[in-house]
């Protein structure tokens, strides 16, 4: 471990302060904890929280220090398909404990899994995620358990209980293979399978290539451990079918395939989301199983990848039928695994080149964004602490011995410590540009990231077993290489079964451009007001209905068959087209990125960063930051003269959303002497995790008189500040364009605050990243009793709310930027803020948790970006 000790000595905090590499020794605690992350003796503090709040939940929520239980938290869409109420993180991390030489803790963890985990829950789960995380976790745990038992010190009581659970789970996944193609359904009900009415799944028609092609390692290992051949047979059939359906001229596969016909639904091809682990498992199946056919198939695909997709050092998607034509100009973060696979293949030089390209992106943004452009700009700004780059770094160091990769690992560790560490673990980055967090720590962070970074620095004597005797699955679980010598009589016939994939794609019809040149509808989009009964009657006549959503957004849905006549139906389509064009125009006019609220005092000391919506008025936080203590205004809505000016003077005032416009609130607290304002959503339970951010617009008047900064927080994030105030009288926050360093920066600012007034504005560098977004405006007057948050909409030059526009027989599609404004007697709704922008094409992001489709996708490349990001969410999130 000398190399690890050397790196620890180089870090600035000194040995007495917790380092991430020390987490690797003490991170995953036994008994009823999922994760224990802490600073020195503080680890016991975190364990106490986890004992009380996390176990036996599937995941830890690191910001709120509680377990994530499916059904209790707001749905995150397909991301939640990984959760099955089976203590996901604990199972996913079993073999990591042994890698970290925590054998006693591993033994206790296994006992808890055996005692507490139920695999017979009435819940629909992802076949892909359950296979790689849970089945793989149980098999990896069994592999190291029998290894420890053979050594004679630990696990002497173990009699294959984890393997028995793995076999039980394998049988629960088998109904998914009851298809005509041999490809598995994407989802299955653990208790009821597929066919029964209680199953609530089994209607899907397509799946991603990786979803169907990432089964062979776990299923073959299960067959060879148990002697039950059916699992390996089914996994082989799925791989055989995908191989037969490759595009024969290019030898590439698409991203999505119809499970009934075998037709490619998405014909773009790359090495990232939707395909990645299919290639990985072909090569690793050869290593584990010794079947030359898998190597031949991999080599055929690899030659095609290097001929068409590899454009050193880039890896760009192409069309399978026209492989010389690029399908996009950006890359997703999941392709970061590919240099590691190239090492396994023995092709080192291109692995080094691509890895270095990815490292430059990380050095620019601290983390690898979910998607980035060829000139390293952010395309999708999230980073859920993915481990693929660390994986490739480990394999390159193993292959080359170059200490440069230790420096790369050191950078990863420092960035995780500095930007992602929060009170109860490590939080995913909601936006790498602002440093804002998401209350999320996926199980793969402990199963893979910890494992690969520890192994990167570990010396051979630090390991209790020889890691070279095992192969890593795509989730970094350990399967012993001796399985290749286990005799299996595999069926040679191609029994194919019927399959459907269930990653419910949005397939919405793009409105014909010809509508824009026809006669104008009786109601123009720019004149539309939702509060006008006459306008609503006209919409009804045109077959357009207005739907108010629970989270405050509004949908416009057009069904031609509901129109009064065919001419009215055409008018409705033209109206929808005008709304789209008008929204697009507004979108281009307002492009403010999200902001950050960083709690720099008790209880987080800069470790928690809240994602905040910006305002189109007041101080520009990209040029000046504001730091100060917070105080609640009276009245709390801030809609009249502040009655406690002594409390808010020289402080940042907290106000509740509602009753009046945002600009009016700002003027009232500014008059009372406040140096800034935070508006907290009054919609109970709203969160930036599940709802799109929006901008606060002015009141249609000149807002140059407003000099203080204003930010908006959803209810969940706002309550974090309110809870801190209840516990500590004085809570200090930093309003900025992005999070500042949590260590030295906070210390420096504390020193400055002793010399200067801590409430003065501080100039900071301007954010280089800009986001696409639309303004929201809070209306004047009392709320309507009929509709929550949004019931009147008005013309163009003011605020706009999310509108969902749909034409006949297309799905309902929510448009983030629409031509609507709240006026009298309503409260304004959320305005979504796009997560990414490129200077050339302003590509939009998509909030998949709410099935929201952005404006740019409708007007530009409707299918490509939607399906690509969908597949990312469904592939490995």
PDB file of C-alpha atoms in Angstrom, residues 335-460:
ATOM      1  CA  UNK A 335     -18.545   4.988 -23.407  1.00  0.00           C
ATOM      2  CA  UNK A 336     -15.836   5.654 -20.802  1.00  0.00           C
ATOM      3  CA  UNK A 337     -15.745   1.884 -20.176  1.00  0.00           C
ATOM      4  CA  UNK A 338     -14.410   1.259 -23.688  1.00  0.00           C
ATOM      5  CA  UNK A 339     -10.702   1.987 -23.080  1.00  0.00           C
ATOM      6  CA  UNK A 340     -10.792  -0.688 -20.356  1.00  0.00           C
ATOM      7  CA  UNK A 341     -12.328  -3.153 -22.806  1.00  0.00           C
ATOM      8  CA  UNK A 342      -9.657  -2.269 -25.340  1.00  0.00           C
ATOM      9  CA  UNK A 343      -7.040  -3.152 -22.721  1.00  0.00           C
ATOM     10  CA  UNK A 344      -8.658  -6.558 -22.305  1.00  0.00           C
ATOM     11  CA  UNK A 345      -8.586  -6.899 -26.075  1.00  0.00           C
ATOM     12  CA  UNK A 346      -4.901  -5.923 -26.085  1.00  0.00           C
ATOM     13  CA  UNK A 347      -5.303  -2.745 -28.156  1.00  0.00           C
ATOM     14  CA  UNK A 348      -3.528  -0.312 -25.847  1.00  0.00           C
ATOM     15  CA  UNK A 349      -2.740   2.733 -27.998  1.00  0.00           C
ATOM     16  CA  UNK A 350      -6.336   3.748 -28.871  1.00  0.00           C
ATOM     17  CA  UNK A 351      -7.312   3.005 -25.281  1.00  0.00           C
ATOM     18  CA  UNK A 352      -4.732   5.517 -24.076  1.00  0.00           C
ATOM     19  CA  UNK A 353      -5.906   8.120 -26.580  1.00  0.00           C
ATOM     20  CA  UNK A 354      -9.607   7.875 -25.729  1.00  0.00           C
ATOM     21  CA  UNK A 355      -8.914   7.744 -21.989  1.00  0.00           C
ATOM     22  CA  UNK A 356      -6.832  10.906 -22.216  1.00  0.00           C
ATOM     23  CA  UNK A 357      -9.597  12.658 -24.147  1.00  0.00           C
ATOM     24  CA  UNK A 358     -12.068  11.758 -21.402  1.00  0.00           C
ATOM     25  CA  UNK A 359      -9.640  12.931 -18.730  1.00  0.00           C
ATOM     26  CA  UNK A 360      -9.447  16.340 -20.378  1.00  0.00           C
ATOM     27  CA  UNK A 361     -13.233  16.595 -20.175  1.00  0.00           C
ATOM     28  CA  UNK A 362     -13.056  15.733 -16.473  1.00  0.00           C
ATOM     29  CA  UNK A 363     -10.353  18.306 -15.825  1.00  0.00           C
ATOM     30  CA  UNK A 364     -12.584  20.924 -17.430  1.00  0.00           C
ATOM     31  CA  UNK A 365     -15.788  20.023 -15.547  1.00  0.00           C
ATOM     32  CA  UNK A 366     -14.507  18.113 -12.443  1.00  0.00           C
ATOM     33  CA  UNK A 367     -16.655  15.154 -13.488  1.00  0.00           C
ATOM     34  CA  UNK A 368     -17.632  13.513 -16.732  1.00  0.00           C
ATOM     35  CA  UNK A 369     -20.996  14.997 -17.788  1.00  0.00           C
ATOM     36  CA  UNK A 370     -23.664  12.548 -18.921  1.00  0.00           C
ATOM     37  CA  UNK A 371     -23.063  13.836 -22.443  1.00  0.00           C
ATOM     38  CA  UNK A 372     -20.532  16.243 -23.920  1.00  0.00           C
ATOM     39  CA  UNK A 373     -19.680  17.639 -27.329  1.00  0.00           C
ATOM     40  CA  UNK A 374     -16.627  17.004 -29.447  1.00  0.00           C
ATOM     41  CA  UNK A 375     -15.135  20.263 -28.187  1.00  0.00           C
ATOM     42  CA  UNK A 376     -15.737  19.158 -24.572  1.00  0.00           C
ATOM     43  CA  UNK A 377     -18.729  21.346 -23.792  1.00  0.00           C
ATOM     44  CA  UNK A 378     -21.578  20.083 -21.644  1.00  0.00           C
ATOM     45  CA  UNK A 379     -24.477  18.509 -23.529  1.00  0.00           C
ATOM     46  CA  UNK A 380     -26.222  16.864 -20.565  1.00  0.00           C
ATOM     47  CA  UNK A 381     -25.004  18.225 -17.272  1.00  0.00           C
ATOM     48  CA  UNK A 382     -25.817  15.441 -14.791  1.00  0.00           C
ATOM     49  CA  UNK A 383     -23.229  13.095 -13.295  1.00  0.00           C
ATOM     50  CA  UNK A 384     -24.605  10.236 -11.164  1.00  0.00           C
ATOM     51  CA  UNK A 385     -21.103   9.252  -9.951  1.00  0.00           C
ATOM     52  CA  UNK A 386     -20.583   6.759 -12.738  1.00  0.00           C
ATOM     53  CA  UNK A 387     -17.574   4.417 -12.364  1.00  0.00           C
ATOM     54  CA  UNK A 388     -16.706   3.677 -16.024  1.00  0.00           C
ATOM     55  CA  UNK A 389     -13.807   6.116 -16.248  1.00  0.00           C
ATOM     56  CA  UNK A 390     -12.298   4.811 -12.996  1.00  0.00           C
ATOM     57  CA  UNK A 391     -12.666   1.288 -14.409  1.00  0.00           C
ATOM     58  CA  UNK A 392     -10.673   2.177 -17.530  1.00  0.00           C
ATOM     59  CA  UNK A 393      -8.077   3.992 -15.431  1.00  0.00           C
ATOM     60  CA  UNK A 394      -7.541   0.852 -13.350  1.00  0.00           C
ATOM     61  CA  UNK A 395      -7.138  -1.426 -16.376  1.00  0.00           C
ATOM     62  CA  UNK A 396      -4.753   0.977 -18.105  1.00  0.00           C
ATOM     63  CA  UNK A 397      -2.588   1.151 -14.992  1.00  0.00           C
ATOM     64  CA  UNK A 398      -2.589  -2.644 -14.736  1.00  0.00           C
ATOM     65  CA  UNK A 399      -1.545  -2.917 -18.383  1.00  0.00           C
ATOM     66  CA  UNK A 400       1.072  -0.167 -18.514  1.00  0.00           C
ATOM     67  CA  UNK A 401       2.281   0.334 -14.944  1.00  0.00           C
ATOM     68  CA  UNK A 402       2.456   4.033 -15.793  1.00  0.00           C
ATOM     69  CA  UNK A 403       2.206   6.105 -12.564  1.00  0.00           C
ATOM     70  CA  UNK A 404       0.383   8.736 -14.612  1.00  0.00           C
ATOM     71  CA  UNK A 405      -2.777   6.740 -14.017  1.00  0.00           C
ATOM     72  CA  UNK A 406      -2.236   6.949 -10.266  1.00  0.00           C
ATOM     73  CA  UNK A 407      -2.294  10.714 -10.688  1.00  0.00           C
ATOM     74  CA  UNK A 408      -5.532  10.388 -12.639  1.00  0.00           C
ATOM     75  CA  UNK A 409      -6.967   8.292  -9.802  1.00  0.00           C
ATOM     76  CA  UNK A 410      -5.808  10.866  -7.303  1.00  0.00           C
ATOM     77  CA  UNK A 411      -7.715  13.541  -9.224  1.00  0.00           C
ATOM     78  CA  UNK A 412     -10.865  11.430  -9.165  1.00  0.00           C
ATOM     79  CA  UNK A 413     -10.563  10.917  -5.420  1.00  0.00           C
ATOM     80  CA  UNK A 414      -9.957  14.595  -4.720  1.00  0.00           C
ATOM     81  CA  UNK A 415     -12.899  15.667  -6.873  1.00  0.00           C
ATOM     82  CA  UNK A 416     -15.205  13.195  -5.161  1.00  0.00           C
ATOM     83  CA  UNK A 417     -14.086  14.437  -1.762  1.00  0.00           C
ATOM     84  CA  UNK A 418     -14.297  18.084  -2.693  1.00  0.00           C
ATOM     85  CA  UNK A 419     -17.476  18.241  -4.733  1.00  0.00           C
ATOM     86  CA  UNK A 420     -19.599  15.139  -4.077  1.00  0.00           C
ATOM     87  CA  UNK A 421     -19.120  14.331  -0.397  1.00  0.00           C
ATOM     88  CA  UNK A 422     -22.111  15.284   1.746  1.00  0.00           C
ATOM     89  CA  UNK A 423     -23.112  14.509   5.344  1.00  0.00           C
ATOM     90  CA  UNK A 424     -24.329  10.952   4.717  1.00  0.00           C
ATOM     91  CA  UNK A 425     -22.281   9.796   1.767  1.00  0.00           C
ATOM     92  CA  UNK A 426     -21.650  10.997  -1.757  1.00  0.00           C
ATOM     93  CA  UNK A 427     -24.345  12.769  -3.733  1.00  0.00           C
ATOM     94  CA  UNK A 428     -24.790  12.609  -7.485  1.00  0.00           C
ATOM     95  CA  UNK A 429     -24.159  15.866  -9.298  1.00  0.00           C
ATOM     96  CA  UNK A 430     -27.325  17.387 -10.672  1.00  0.00           C
ATOM     97  CA  UNK A 431     -25.304  19.825 -12.755  1.00  0.00           C
ATOM     98  CA  UNK A 432     -21.524  19.655 -13.118  1.00  0.00           C
ATOM     99  CA  UNK A 433     -21.455  23.341 -14.034  1.00  0.00           C
ATOM    100  CA  UNK A 434     -23.023  24.621 -10.833  1.00  0.00           C
ATOM    101  CA  UNK A 435     -21.915  21.806  -8.526  1.00  0.00           C
ATOM    102  CA  UNK A 436     -25.489  21.266  -7.348  1.00  0.00           C
ATOM    103  CA  UNK A 437     -26.402  17.900  -5.867  1.00  0.00           C
ATOM    104  CA  UNK A 438     -29.111  15.309  -6.288  1.00  0.00           C
ATOM    105  CA  UNK A 439     -30.341  13.261  -3.323  1.00  0.00           C
ATOM    106  CA  UNK A 440     -29.077  10.070  -4.897  1.00  0.00           C
ATOM    107  CA  UNK A 441     -26.274   7.592  -4.469  1.00  0.00           C
ATOM    108  CA  UNK A 442     -26.690   4.629  -6.795  1.00  0.00           C
ATOM    109  CA  UNK A 443     -25.544   1.210  -5.673  1.00  0.00           C
ATOM    110  CA  UNK A 444     -22.952   1.073  -8.460  1.00  0.00           C
ATOM    111  CA  UNK A 445     -20.969   3.820  -6.723  1.00  0.00           C
ATOM    112  CA  UNK A 446     -20.030   1.409  -3.934  1.00  0.00           C
ATOM    113  CA  UNK A 447     -20.064  -1.730  -6.062  1.00  0.00           C
ATOM    114  CA  UNK A 448     -17.775  -0.325  -8.759  1.00  0.00           C
ATOM    115  CA  UNK A 449     -16.255   3.073  -8.010  1.00  0.00           C
ATOM    116  CA  UNK A 450     -14.926   2.062  -4.589  1.00  0.00           C
ATOM    117  CA  UNK A 451     -13.669  -1.235  -5.909  1.00  0.00           C
ATOM    118  CA  UNK A 452     -11.780   0.109  -8.912  1.00  0.00           C
ATOM    119  CA  UNK A 453     -10.217   3.056  -7.093  1.00  0.00           C
ATOM    120  CA  UNK A 454      -9.120   0.865  -4.205  1.00  0.00           C
ATOM    121  CA  UNK A 455      -7.616  -1.702  -6.568  1.00  0.00           C
ATOM    122  CA  UNK A 456      -5.863   1.077  -8.473  1.00  0.00           C
ATOM    123  CA  UNK A 457      -3.790   1.935  -5.397  1.00  0.00           C
ATOM    124  CA  UNK A 458      -3.677  -1.438  -3.649  1.00  0.00           C
ATOM    125  CA  UNK A 459      -0.511  -3.517  -3.588  1.00  0.00           C
ATOM    126  CA  UNK A 460      -0.667  -7.295  -3.863  1.00  0.00           C
TER     127      UNK A 460
END
